[in-house]
Amino acid sequence: MKFDLSPIDIVNDISKEEFEKNYLNARKPLIIKNMSKTWPAYDKWNLDYMKSVVGDRTVPLYDSSKADPSKPINASAAEMKFADYVELIRNTPTDLRIFLFDPIKQAPKLLDDYRAPKELMGGFLDSYPNMFFGGKGSVTFLHYDIDLAHIFHTHFNGRKHVILFENKWKERLYQIPYATYALEDYDVEKPDFNKFPALQGVKGVEAFLEHGDTLFMPTGYWHWMKYLDGSFSISLRAWDKSLAVKVKSLYNLTLQRKFDDFMKANFKEKYMTWKEKLAIKRANRALVSQQPC
């Protein structure tokens, strides 16, 4: 059993007018093949190069185990020297990933290797964008980004499987209340519709990113990613023009996050169990009412 998935649109190049009309304003994902080919990073960025510039740093590692309710959502599973991690993912399948690590801040010369696509839109946020690394077979759990930014996600050194869903499907995806991630008990690649019936009929899009491909993910899109090779990506984030989106982003980052952290710290397993039961209840209710219409 699989989700009802369509391929993400792919272009080699695109004009600002076409991008704004068909993808930015329409909130539709897109893959741009040639964007990074003008960057020095296209030829330079591989595992050896990253190892040479930040190999001596100790980095936090994350695995695919279900979140511990007694710990923060971004609690790491282990630590390792970055150079050792590169050697691990080069030849060995592993579920260990790196995120919330900023090699560009550690090695500012990397800033010269890429360009934000300001010819397509404005509002780019990060002086030092985060990068993401994963070993073959590692998976990024299904979630959407808490700040609701648009994302240009460029992949390097291998392949990555990507599945996206519009935010309107959030309840059918069993969104955990007061959070931006889904119930972690189902396999996005092969969902069990008997055990999780609300998933049946959910529509999404998918793609397989290769070296240099840039994925545009509009604000609020749910994404699941699987590294098919030891590889890495960089995400360039930009604000949406909508005031409503900015207000929702501020709410997510302040009131919602603080409330959720307080409840987890004080009620731990009891609070998480309640949230998971509520996610299932809401998903079943959405299924019965055939939401989204």
CSV table of C-alpha atoms in Angstrom, one decimal, residues 3 142 165-175 182-183 186 193 196-203 222 279-280 282-293:
chain,number,residue,atom,x,y,z
A,3,PHE,CA,0.0,7.1,-0.8
A,142,LEU,CA,7.3,13.6,8.4
A,165,PHE,CA,2.0,16.9,1.3
A,166,GLU,CA,0.0,20.1,1.3
A,167,ASN,CA,-0.7,21.4,4.8
A,168,LYS,CA,-4.4,20.9,4.3
A,169,TRP,CA,-3.9,17.2,4.9
A,170,LYS,CA,-2.4,17.7,8.3
A,171,GLU,CA,-5.2,16.1,10.3
A,172,ARG,CA,-5.4,13.1,8.0
A,173,LEU,CA,-1.6,12.7,8.4
A,174,TYR,CA,-2.1,12.3,12.2
A,175,GLN,CA,-0.5,15.6,13.1
A,182,ALA,CA,3.1,13.6,12.5
A,183,LEU,CA,2.5,10.4,14.5
A,186,TYR,CA,3.5,4.6,10.4
A,193,PHE,CA,-4.2,1.8,5.8
A,196,PHE,CA,-4.2,4.1,10.0
A,197,PRO,CA,-7.3,4.4,7.8
A,198,ALA,CA,-7.2,8.3,7.6
A,199,LEU,CA,-4.1,8.0,5.4
A,200,GLN,CA,-6.0,6.3,2.6
A,201,GLY,CA,-6.8,8.8,-0.1
A,202,VAL,CA,-4.3,11.4,1.1
A,203,LYS,CA,-2.6,12.9,-2.0
A,222,TRP,CA,4.9,18.5,5.0
A,279,ALA,CA,-4.1,13.0,16.8
A,280,ILE,CA,-5.8,9.7,16.1
A,282,ARG,CA,-8.8,14.1,14.9
A,283,ALA,CA,-7.6,12.0,11.9
A,284,ASN,CA,-10.6,9.7,12.2
A,285,ARG,CA,-13.0,12.6,12.4
A,286,ALA,CA,-11.4,14.2,9.3
A,287,LEU,CA,-11.7,10.9,7.5
A,288,VAL,CA,-15.4,10.6,8.3
A,289,SER,CA,-16.1,14.1,7.2
A,290,GLN,CA,-14.0,13.6,4.1
A,291,GLN,CA,-11.7,16.5,4.9
A,292,PRO,CA,-10.1,18.3,3.2
A,293,CYS,CA,-13.0,18.9,0.8
